[in-house]
Amino acid sequence: MKYEWRKQEKDLYAPKQKPVIVDVPKQKFIIINGEGNPNESDFSDRISALYSLAYAIKMLFKNMSKTKADNEITDFTVYPLEGIWKKADGEGFDKDKLKYRLMIKQPDFITKDVFTEAFNNVKKKKPNILYDEISFEEIEDGKSIQILHIGSYDNEPESFEMMDKLANESNLTRTADYHREIYLTSKAVTEKQKTILRYMVGINNIG
Protein backbone atom coordinates (compact mmCIF):
# COMPACT_ATOMS: atom_id res chain seq x y z
CA MET A 1 0.00 0.00 0.00
CA LYS A 2 1.33 3.44 -0.96
CA TYR A 3 0.97 6.44 1.33
CA GLU A 4 0.01 9.55 -0.65
CA TRP A 5 0.03 12.92 1.13
CA ARG A 6 -2.24 14.50 -1.52
CA LYS A 7 -5.06 12.14 -0.52
CA GLN A 8 -4.41 11.58 3.17
CA GLU A 9 -3.40 15.06 4.35
CA LYS A 10 -5.80 17.29 2.43
CA ASP A 11 -6.32 19.63 5.39
CA LEU A 12 -2.65 20.67 5.24
CA TYR A 13 -1.79 20.26 1.56
CA ALA A 14 -4.99 21.04 -0.35
CA PRO A 15 -6.23 24.47 0.83
CA LYS A 16 -8.39 26.84 -1.21
CA GLN A 17 -7.68 30.41 -2.30
CA LYS A 18 -9.32 31.53 0.91
CA PRO A 19 -7.42 31.70 4.22
CA VAL A 20 -8.25 29.11 6.87
CA ILE A 21 -7.09 28.35 10.40
CA VAL A 22 -5.41 24.96 10.78
CA ASP A 23 -3.68 23.03 13.55
CA VAL A 24 -0.36 21.72 12.27
CA PRO A 25 0.84 18.69 14.28
CA LYS A 26 4.42 17.69 14.96
CA GLN A 27 6.05 16.73 11.66
CA LYS A 28 9.37 15.19 10.60
CA PHE A 29 11.57 16.96 8.05
CA ILE A 30 14.92 16.75 6.35
CA ILE A 31 16.26 20.31 6.42
CA ILE A 32 19.05 22.39 4.96
CA ASN A 33 19.66 26.05 5.87
CA GLY A 34 20.81 28.79 3.53
CA GLU A 35 21.26 32.50 3.07
CA GLY A 36 21.18 34.79 0.05
CA ASN A 37 19.34 35.28 -3.22
CA PRO A 38 17.12 32.31 -4.20
CA ASN A 39 17.95 33.02 -7.85
CA GLU A 40 21.59 32.06 -7.28
CA SER A 41 23.00 28.58 -7.98
CA ASP A 42 23.66 27.86 -4.28
CA PHE A 43 19.91 27.83 -3.68
CA SER A 44 19.20 25.30 -6.44
CA ASP A 45 22.19 23.21 -5.36
CA ARG A 46 20.72 22.91 -1.87
CA ILE A 47 17.37 21.85 -3.30
CA SER A 48 19.07 19.18 -5.42
CA ALA A 49 20.91 17.77 -2.41
CA LEU A 50 17.69 17.69 -0.38
CA TYR A 51 15.76 15.87 -3.11
CA SER A 52 18.57 13.34 -3.63
CA LEU A 53 18.34 12.40 0.04
CA ALA A 54 14.51 12.44 0.00
CA TYR A 55 14.43 9.88 -2.82
CA ALA A 56 17.17 7.82 -1.16
CA ILE A 57 14.95 7.60 1.94
CA LYS A 58 11.96 6.60 -0.19
CA MET A 59 13.87 3.86 -2.02
CA LEU A 60 15.41 2.49 1.18
CA PHE A 61 11.99 2.29 2.87
CA LYS A 62 10.52 0.61 -0.22
CA ASN A 63 13.29 -2.00 -0.26
CA MET A 64 12.89 -2.60 3.47
CA SER A 65 9.14 -3.17 3.01
CA LYS A 66 9.21 -5.91 0.37
CA THR A 67 8.09 -8.59 2.85
CA LYS A 68 5.21 -6.57 4.32
CA ALA A 69 1.57 -7.59 3.90
CA ASP A 70 -0.62 -5.96 1.23
CA ASN A 71 -2.50 -3.90 3.82
CA GLU A 72 0.71 -2.37 5.23
CA ILE A 73 2.46 0.74 3.92
CA THR A 74 5.30 -0.28 1.61
CA ASP A 75 5.90 2.96 -0.30
CA PHE A 76 5.10 6.67 -0.19
CA THR A 77 4.98 9.72 -2.42
CA VAL A 78 7.79 12.20 -1.77
CA TYR A 79 6.43 15.37 -0.19
CA PRO A 80 6.77 18.79 -1.87
CA LEU A 81 9.58 21.20 -1.15
CA GLU A 82 8.92 23.66 1.67
CA GLY A 83 10.73 26.82 2.68
CA ILE A 84 10.79 28.95 5.83
CA TRP A 85 11.71 32.53 5.01
CA LYS A 86 13.07 35.31 7.18
CA LYS A 87 14.59 38.68 6.32
CA ALA A 88 18.14 38.85 7.63
CA ASP A 89 18.10 42.45 8.87
CA GLY A 90 14.40 43.06 9.43
CA GLU A 91 14.58 46.32 7.44
CA GLY A 92 13.62 46.70 3.80
CA PHE A 93 13.70 43.85 1.30
CA ASP A 94 17.00 42.63 -0.08
CA LYS A 95 17.00 39.16 -1.68
CA ASP A 96 20.74 38.88 -1.11
CA LYS A 97 20.16 39.04 2.66
CA LEU A 98 17.36 36.51 2.93
CA LYS A 99 17.74 33.68 5.43
CA TYR A 100 15.85 30.48 4.73
CA ARG A 101 15.35 26.83 5.65
CA LEU A 102 14.55 24.40 2.85
CA MET A 103 12.84 21.18 3.86
CA ILE A 104 10.97 18.11 2.69
CA LYS A 105 8.54 16.49 5.07
CA GLN A 106 8.95 12.81 5.93
CA PRO A 107 6.10 10.41 6.78
CA ASP A 108 5.62 9.60 10.46
CA PHE A 109 6.90 6.06 9.88
CA ILE A 110 10.34 7.26 8.74
CA THR A 111 12.71 7.02 11.70
CA LYS A 112 16.05 8.63 12.43
CA ASP A 113 17.69 5.25 11.76
CA VAL A 114 16.17 5.10 8.26
CA PHE A 115 17.35 8.66 7.63
CA THR A 116 20.89 7.83 8.76
CA GLU A 117 21.13 4.72 6.59
CA ALA A 118 19.77 6.53 3.52
CA PHE A 119 22.12 9.45 4.25
CA ASN A 120 25.15 7.14 4.26
CA ASN A 121 23.94 5.39 1.08
CA VAL A 122 23.46 8.56 -0.94
CA LYS A 123 26.82 9.99 0.18
CA LYS A 124 28.54 6.94 -1.35
CA LYS A 125 26.46 6.70 -4.54
CA LYS A 126 26.07 10.41 -5.32
CA PRO A 127 28.69 12.45 -3.41
CA ASN A 128 27.79 16.04 -2.53
CA ILE A 129 29.42 18.18 0.20
CA LEU A 130 26.02 19.74 0.95
CA TYR A 131 24.68 16.48 2.43
CA ASP A 132 26.58 17.21 5.62
CA GLU A 133 24.45 20.32 6.13
CA ILE A 134 21.18 18.35 6.08
CA SER A 135 19.53 17.51 9.39
CA PHE A 136 16.57 15.37 10.46
CA GLU A 137 14.25 17.33 12.76
CA GLU A 138 10.75 17.42 14.21
CA ILE A 139 8.78 20.67 14.06
CA GLU A 140 5.37 21.50 15.51
CA ASP A 141 3.79 24.69 14.16
CA GLY A 142 0.47 24.32 16.01
CA LYS A 143 -2.27 26.87 15.28
CA SER A 144 -1.62 28.54 11.92
CA ILE A 145 -3.29 30.37 9.07
CA GLN A 146 -2.76 29.18 5.52
CA ILE A 147 -3.93 29.94 2.00
CA LEU A 148 -3.34 28.65 -1.53
CA HIS A 149 -1.55 31.32 -3.56
CA ILE A 150 -1.68 30.96 -7.34
CA GLY A 151 0.66 33.01 -9.50
CA SER A 152 3.92 34.88 -9.09
CA TYR A 153 5.79 34.95 -5.79
CA ASP A 154 5.93 38.74 -6.26
CA ASN A 155 2.15 38.85 -5.74
CA GLU A 156 2.21 37.02 -2.41
CA PRO A 157 1.51 40.23 -0.41
CA GLU A 158 -2.08 40.11 -1.72
CA SER A 159 -2.57 36.67 -0.18
CA PHE A 160 -0.87 37.72 3.05
CA GLU A 161 -3.34 40.61 3.32
CA MET A 162 -6.20 38.11 3.22
CA MET A 163 -4.49 36.00 5.88
CA ASP A 164 -3.90 39.05 8.09
CA LYS A 165 -7.56 40.01 7.74
CA LEU A 166 -8.66 36.58 8.97
CA ALA A 167 -6.20 36.80 11.86
CA ASN A 168 -7.59 40.19 12.95
CA GLU A 169 -11.19 38.98 12.69
CA SER A 170 -10.30 35.89 14.76
CA ASN A 171 -8.41 37.82 17.46
CA LEU A 172 -5.18 36.11 16.44
CA THR A 173 -1.70 37.50 15.90
CA ARG A 174 1.45 36.16 14.24
CA THR A 175 3.82 34.51 16.70
CA ALA A 176 7.01 34.47 14.60
CA ASP A 177 8.86 36.77 12.20
CA TYR A 178 8.95 34.19 9.42
CA HIS A 179 6.49 32.30 7.24
CA ARG A 180 6.34 28.93 5.51
CA GLU A 181 5.91 28.33 1.78
CA ILE A 182 5.00 24.92 0.31
CA TYR A 183 5.68 24.60 -3.41
CA LEU A 184 3.06 22.37 -5.03
CA THR A 185 3.94 23.10 -8.67
CA SER A 186 7.48 24.42 -8.74
CA LYS A 187 7.94 23.76 -12.47
CA ALA A 188 4.70 25.36 -13.64
CA VAL A 189 4.59 28.61 -15.59
CA THR A 190 4.48 31.65 -13.31
CA GLU A 191 0.74 32.32 -13.73
CA LYS A 192 -0.11 28.75 -12.68
CA GLN A 193 2.32 28.30 -9.81
CA LYS A 194 0.61 26.94 -6.70
CA THR A 195 2.15 27.80 -3.35
CA ILE A 196 0.73 27.28 0.12
CA LEU A 197 1.49 30.23 2.39
CA ARG A 198 1.33 29.60 6.13
CA TYR A 199 2.28 31.37 9.33
CA MET A 200 1.84 30.53 13.01
CA VAL A 201 -0.64 32.43 15.15
CA GLY A 202 -1.73 32.77 18.76
CA ILE A 203 -4.48 34.50 20.72
CA ASN A 204 -4.07 38.26 20.69
CA ASN A 205 -4.10 39.20 24.38
CA ILE A 206 -4.70 42.94 24.37
CA GLY A 207 -4.64 44.77 27.66
Coordinates of C-alpha atoms in Angstrom, one line a residue:
M1 CA 0.0 0.0 0.0
K2 CA 1.3 3.4 -1.0
Y3 CA 1.0 6.4 1.3
E4 CA 0.0 9.5 -0.7
W5 CA 0.0 12.9 1.1
R6 CA -2.2 14.5 -1.5
K7 CA -5.1 12.1 -0.5
Q8 CA -4.4 11.6 3.2
E9 CA -3.4 15.1 4.3
K10 CA -5.8 17.3 2.4
D11 CA -6.3 19.6 5.4
L12 CA -2.6 20.7 5.2
Y13 CA -1.8 20.3 1.6
A14 CA -5.0 21.0 -0.4
P15 CA -6.2 24.5 0.8
K16 CA -8.4 26.8 -1.2
Q17 CA -7.7 30.4 -2.3
K18 CA -9.3 31.5 0.9
P19 CA -7.4 31.7 4.2
V20 CA -8.3 29.1 6.9
I21 CA -7.1 28.4 10.4
V22 CA -5.4 25.0 10.8
D23 CA -3.7 23.0 13.6
V24 CA -0.4 21.7 12.3
P25 CA 0.8 18.7 14.3
K26 CA 4.4 17.7 15.0
Q27 CA 6.1 16.7 11.7
K28 CA 9.4 15.2 10.6
F29 CA 11.6 17.0 8.1
I30 CA 14.9 16.8 6.4
I31 CA 16.3 20.3 6.4
I32 CA 19.1 22.4 5.0
N33 CA 19.7 26.0 5.9
G34 CA 20.8 28.8 3.5
E35 CA 21.3 32.5 3.1
G36 CA 21.2 34.8 0.1
N37 CA 19.3 35.3 -3.2
P38 CA 17.1 32.3 -4.2
N39 CA 18.0 33.0 -7.9
E40 CA 21.6 32.1 -7.3
S41 CA 23.0 28.6 -8.0
D42 CA 23.7 27.9 -4.3
F43 CA 19.9 27.8 -3.7
S44 CA 19.2 25.3 -6.4
D45 CA 22.2 23.2 -5.4
R46 CA 20.7 22.9 -1.9
I47 CA 17.4 21.8 -3.3
S48 CA 19.1 19.2 -5.4
A49 CA 20.9 17.8 -2.4
L50 CA 17.7 17.7 -0.4
Y51 CA 15.8 15.9 -3.1
S52 CA 18.6 13.3 -3.6
L53 CA 18.3 12.4 0.0
A54 CA 14.5 12.4 0.0
Y55 CA 14.4 9.9 -2.8
A56 CA 17.2 7.8 -1.2
I57 CA 15.0 7.6 1.9
K58 CA 12.0 6.6 -0.2
M59 CA 13.9 3.9 -2.0
L60 CA 15.4 2.5 1.2
F61 CA 12.0 2.3 2.9
K62 CA 10.5 0.6 -0.2
N63 CA 13.3 -2.0 -0.3
M64 CA 12.9 -2.6 3.5
S65 CA 9.1 -3.2 3.0
K66 CA 9.2 -5.9 0.4
T67 CA 8.1 -8.6 2.9
K68 CA 5.2 -6.6 4.3
A69 CA 1.6 -7.6 3.9
D70 CA -0.6 -6.0 1.2
N71 CA -2.5 -3.9 3.8
E72 CA 0.7 -2.4 5.2
I73 CA 2.5 0.7 3.9
T74 CA 5.3 -0.3 1.6
D75 CA 5.9 3.0 -0.3
F76 CA 5.1 6.7 -0.2
T77 CA 5.0 9.7 -2.4
V78 CA 7.8 12.2 -1.8
Y79 CA 6.4 15.4 -0.2
P80 CA 6.8 18.8 -1.9
L81 CA 9.6 21.2 -1.1
E82 CA 8.9 23.7 1.7
G83 CA 10.7 26.8 2.7
I84 CA 10.8 28.9 5.8
W85 CA 11.7 32.5 5.0
K86 CA 13.1 35.3 7.2
K87 CA 14.6 38.7 6.3
A88 CA 18.1 38.9 7.6
D89 CA 18.1 42.5 8.9
G90 CA 14.4 43.1 9.4
E91 CA 14.6 46.3 7.4
G92 CA 13.6 46.7 3.8
F93 CA 13.7 43.9 1.3
D94 CA 17.0 42.6 -0.1
K95 CA 17.0 39.2 -1.7
D96 CA 20.7 38.9 -1.1
K97 CA 20.2 39.0 2.7
L98 CA 17.4 36.5 2.9
K99 CA 17.7 33.7 5.4
Y100 CA 15.9 30.5 4.7
R101 CA 15.4 26.8 5.6
L102 CA 14.5 24.4 2.8
M103 CA 12.8 21.2 3.9
I104 CA 11.0 18.1 2.7
K105 CA 8.5 16.5 5.1
Q106 CA 8.9 12.8 5.9
P107 CA 6.1 10.4 6.8
D108 CA 5.6 9.6 10.5
F109 CA 6.9 6.1 9.9
I110 CA 10.3 7.3 8.7
T111 CA 12.7 7.0 11.7
K112 CA 16.1 8.6 12.4
D113 CA 17.7 5.3 11.8
V114 CA 16.2 5.1 8.3
F115 CA 17.3 8.7 7.6
T116 CA 20.9 7.8 8.8
E117 CA 21.1 4.7 6.6
A118 CA 19.8 6.5 3.5
F119 CA 22.1 9.4 4.3
N120 CA 25.1 7.1 4.3
N121 CA 23.9 5.4 1.1
V122 CA 23.5 8.6 -0.9
K123 CA 26.8 10.0 0.2
K124 CA 28.5 6.9 -1.3
K125 CA 26.5 6.7 -4.5
K126 CA 26.1 10.4 -5.3
P127 CA 28.7 12.5 -3.4
N128 CA 27.8 16.0 -2.5
I129 CA 29.4 18.2 0.2
L130 CA 26.0 19.7 0.9
Y131 CA 24.7 16.5 2.4
D132 CA 26.6 17.2 5.6
E133 CA 24.4 20.3 6.1
I134 CA 21.2 18.4 6.1
S135 CA 19.5 17.5 9.4
F136 CA 16.6 15.4 10.5
E137 CA 14.3 17.3 12.8
E138 CA 10.7 17.4 14.2
I139 CA 8.8 20.7 14.1
E140 CA 5.4 21.5 15.5
D141 CA 3.8 24.7 14.2
G142 CA 0.5 24.3 16.0
K143 CA -2.3 26.9 15.3
S144 CA -1.6 28.5 11.9
I145 CA -3.3 30.4 9.1
Q146 CA -2.8 29.2 5.5
I147 CA -3.9 29.9 2.0
L148 CA -3.3 28.7 -1.5
H149 CA -1.5 31.3 -3.6
I150 CA -1.7 31.0 -7.3
G151 CA 0.7 33.0 -9.5
S152 CA 3.9 34.9 -9.1
Y153 CA 5.8 35.0 -5.8
D154 CA 5.9 38.7 -6.3
N155 CA 2.1 38.9 -5.7
E156 CA 2.2 37.0 -2.4
P157 CA 1.5 40.2 -0.4
E158 CA -2.1 40.1 -1.7
S159 CA -2.6 36.7 -0.2
F160 CA -0.9 37.7 3.0
E161 CA -3.3 40.6 3.3
M162 CA -6.2 38.1 3.2
M163 CA -4.5 36.0 5.9
D164 CA -3.9 39.1 8.1
K165 CA -7.6 40.0 7.7
L166 CA -8.7 36.6 9.0
A167 CA -6.2 36.8 11.9
N168 CA -7.6 40.2 12.9
E169 CA -11.2 39.0 12.7
S170 CA -10.3 35.9 14.8
N171 CA -8.4 37.8 17.5
L172 CA -5.2 36.1 16.4
T173 CA -1.7 37.5 15.9
R174 CA 1.5 36.2 14.2
T175 CA 3.8 34.5 16.7
A176 CA 7.0 34.5 14.6
D177 CA 8.9 36.8 12.2
Y178 CA 9.0 34.2 9.4
H179 CA 6.5 32.3 7.2
R180 CA 6.3 28.9 5.5
E181 CA 5.9 28.3 1.8
I182 CA 5.0 24.9 0.3
Y183 CA 5.7 24.6 -3.4
L184 CA 3.1 22.4 -5.0
T185 CA 3.9 23.1 -8.7
S186 CA 7.5 24.4 -8.7
K187 CA 7.9 23.8 -12.5
A188 CA 4.7 25.4 -13.6
V189 CA 4.6 28.6 -15.6
T190 CA 4.5 31.7 -13.3
E191 CA 0.7 32.3 -13.7
K192 CA -0.1 28.7 -12.7
Q193 CA 2.3 28.3 -9.8
K194 CA 0.6 26.9 -6.7
T195 CA 2.2 27.8 -3.4
I196 CA 0.7 27.3 0.1
L197 CA 1.5 30.2 2.4
R198 CA 1.3 29.6 6.1
Y199 CA 2.3 31.4 9.3
M200 CA 1.8 30.5 13.0
V201 CA -0.6 32.4 15.2
G202 CA -1.7 32.8 18.8
I203 CA -4.5 34.5 20.7
N204 CA -4.1 38.3 20.7
N205 CA -4.1 39.2 24.4
I206 CA -4.7 42.9 24.4
G207 CA -4.6 44.8 27.7

